[in-house]
Amino acid sequence: MILKSQVEWALHCCAVLAGLPEGRYLSTKALAEFHGLPKEYLSKALQSLSQAKLVESTLGPSGGYRLARPASEVSFLDVVEAVEGKERSFVCSNIRANNPCRPEGFCDTGPCAIARIMWEADAAWRAKLRGVSLAALIQTLEQEVPPALWRSSGEWVKRRAG
Amino acid sequence: MILKSQVEWALHCCAVLAGLPEGRYLSTKALAEFHGLPKEYLSKALQSLSQAKLVESTLGPSGGYRLARPASEVSFLDVVEAVEGKERSFVCSNIRANNPCRPEGFCDTGPCAIARIMWEADAAWRAKLRGVSLAALIQTLEQEVPPALWRSSGEWVKRRAG
DNA sequence: CTAAATAAGGATATGAATTGTCCTTATTTA
DNA sequence: TAAATAAGGACAATTCATATCCTTATTTAG
């Protein structure tokens, strides 16, 4: 059970977009170069973010993406679910229904106890991700990325953002 | 990101084994019949449990599997990790290292902030699963499975356990 | 006004992982 | 002694993730 690499890519891209000057866009090309990723495939991840309304896009030269909401209003969960989907990680195929001791036409009253427990764990995972915003991420990064690298990266992005 | 169906199978099998009379074994064949699962493939899941030392096995007629520890000492996490592995669900490929602004030979001091957050969520998921034992599951099942079905299933298992 | 740059998305190829089956071997018990 | 069993190797089928290529419509820069 491994998350798609696109989840990692999308999170890093969102982190960059969160530092974008107001009103500017950053293109797939620039994001791909900045992270050393295949442009065409990264584009699919960005399309997922766009479809989820987490980012806005515009066409043409100086086009690209920007966050659709303030960084404080976008959670890790938003990004993860945009790429990975909202489905729970545990799928119950209700194998208890195959129990040979079941009378004909027996009907379950609720979901399987095993599934409920697995879903609770899934909910705990999502709650953790919901509790961290892109703004919080940026704050952490600003503290721990060496100032020179932080500044030069910001300059690089500004230059590519038009 | 979907858990293997073998996780579901392993959990249901452990629930059955937890209700086994002291000293008895239940075979792959019986477990497969009880859950309506392909015997050969279910066998792989049970081998995973065996390799993780969660169950003990014995050969020959009346052979099969039983829990290696009291049900109160086996957690959902034990079972999930036996089948799914202990690896974290988020893999960090450290794409920050591709940042074109990095000076030559730059060395990271710690793991990426994004990975740390994803790993915290993973830890929360595991903590939830660690907190539920097979004994707790059995207790829940005993409360919510209709008494007639509970009894007949117990009889079925006892009969197949030798 | 024109040309270049871009997002969006369809089609398709590739590789890896999951799911599933079959067979052999060694062991244990009835 | 024979039947039943776990263990595991080999392999096939299917699904999914990864990746590339191409077309289209749109937008801006020049």
Short mmCIF file of N, CA and C (backbone and C1' of nucleotides) in Angstrom, two decimals, chain A residues 28 44 50-51 57 59 64-65, chain C residues 4-11:
data_model
loop_
_atom_site.label_atom_id
_atom_site.label_comp_id
_atom_site.label_asym_id
_atom_site.label_seq_id
_atom_site.Cartn_x
_atom_site.Cartn_y
_atom_site.Cartn_z
N THR A 28 3.52 24.44 -15.73
CA THR A 28 3.93 23.05 -15.54
C THR A 28 5.41 22.89 -15.86
N LYS A 44 -0.39 15.67 -15.32
CA LYS A 44 -1.59 14.93 -14.88
C LYS A 44 -1.91 15.23 -13.42
N SER A 50 -6.35 20.83 -10.33
CA SER A 50 -7.25 21.78 -10.99
C SER A 50 -8.70 21.29 -10.92
N GLN A 51 -8.87 19.99 -11.19
CA GLN A 51 -10.22 19.43 -11.16
C GLN A 51 -10.81 19.49 -9.76
N SER A 57 -6.04 27.83 -13.19
CA SER A 57 -5.07 27.83 -14.29
C SER A 57 -5.44 28.90 -15.30
N LEU A 59 -4.20 30.07 -19.56
CA LEU A 59 -3.45 29.63 -20.75
C LEU A 59 -2.50 30.71 -21.24
N GLY A 64 -0.24 29.28 -16.42
CA GLY A 64 0.19 28.25 -15.49
C GLY A 64 -0.84 28.06 -14.37
N TYR A 65 -0.32 27.81 -13.20
CA TYR A 65 -1.22 27.56 -12.06
C TYR A 65 -0.92 28.50 -10.90
P DA C 4 6.23 30.91 -34.06
"O5'" DA C 4 6.38 30.83 -32.47
"C5'" DA C 4 6.78 31.99 -31.75
"C4'" DA C 4 6.29 31.90 -30.33
"C3'" DA C 4 6.54 30.55 -29.65
"O3'" DA C 4 7.09 30.77 -28.37
"C1'" DA C 4 4.25 31.12 -29.47
P DA C 5 7.65 29.54 -27.49
"O5'" DA C 5 6.60 29.47 -26.29
"C5'" DA C 5 6.26 30.66 -25.60
"C4'" DA C 5 5.08 30.39 -24.70
"C3'" DA C 5 5.18 29.08 -23.92
"O3'" DA C 5 4.96 29.34 -22.54
"C1'" DA C 5 3.10 29.22 -25.07
P DT C 6 5.31 28.22 -21.46
"O5'" DT C 6 3.87 27.63 -21.16
"C5'" DT C 6 2.86 28.49 -20.64
"C4'" DT C 6 1.50 27.93 -20.89
"C3'" DT C 6 1.25 26.52 -20.35
"O3'" DT C 6 0.80 26.58 -19.02
"C1'" DT C 6 0.09 26.99 -22.41
P DA C 7 0.61 25.22 -18.18
"O5'" DA C 7 -0.93 24.90 -18.37
"C5'" DA C 7 -1.91 25.85 -17.93
"C4'" DA C 7 -3.30 25.38 -18.29
"C3'" DA C 7 -3.71 24.06 -17.64
"O3'" DA C 7 -5.08 24.14 -17.27
"C1'" DA C 7 -3.71 23.81 -19.99
P DA C 8 -5.79 22.91 -16.49
"O5'" DA C 8 -6.35 22.01 -17.67
"C5'" DA C 8 -7.28 22.58 -18.59
"C4'" DA C 8 -7.73 21.51 -19.57
"C3'" DA C 8 -7.94 20.12 -18.94
"O3'" DA C 8 -9.27 19.70 -19.16
"C1'" DA C 8 -6.59 20.00 -20.91
P DG C 9 -9.82 18.37 -18.46
"O5'" DG C 9 -9.57 17.23 -19.55
"C5'" DG C 9 -9.93 17.50 -20.90
"C4'" DG C 9 -9.26 16.50 -21.80
"C3'" DG C 9 -9.21 15.06 -21.23
"O3'" DG C 9 -9.54 14.17 -22.27
"C1'" DG C 9 -7.16 15.66 -22.05
P DG C 10 -10.58 12.96 -21.97
"O5'" DG C 10 -10.44 12.07 -23.29
"C5'" DG C 10 -10.46 12.72 -24.56
"C4'" DG C 10 -9.53 12.03 -25.52
"C3'" DG C 10 -9.48 10.51 -25.36
"O3'" DG C 10 -9.56 9.88 -26.63
"C1'" DG C 10 -7.29 11.42 -25.21
P DA C 11 -9.79 8.28 -26.72
"O5'" DA C 11 -8.37 7.75 -27.20
"C5'" DA C 11 -7.65 8.48 -28.19
"C4'" DA C 11 -6.28 7.85 -28.37
"C3'" DA C 11 -6.24 6.35 -28.11
"O3'" DA C 11 -5.60 5.68 -29.18
"C1'" DA C 11 -4.59 7.47 -26.80
#
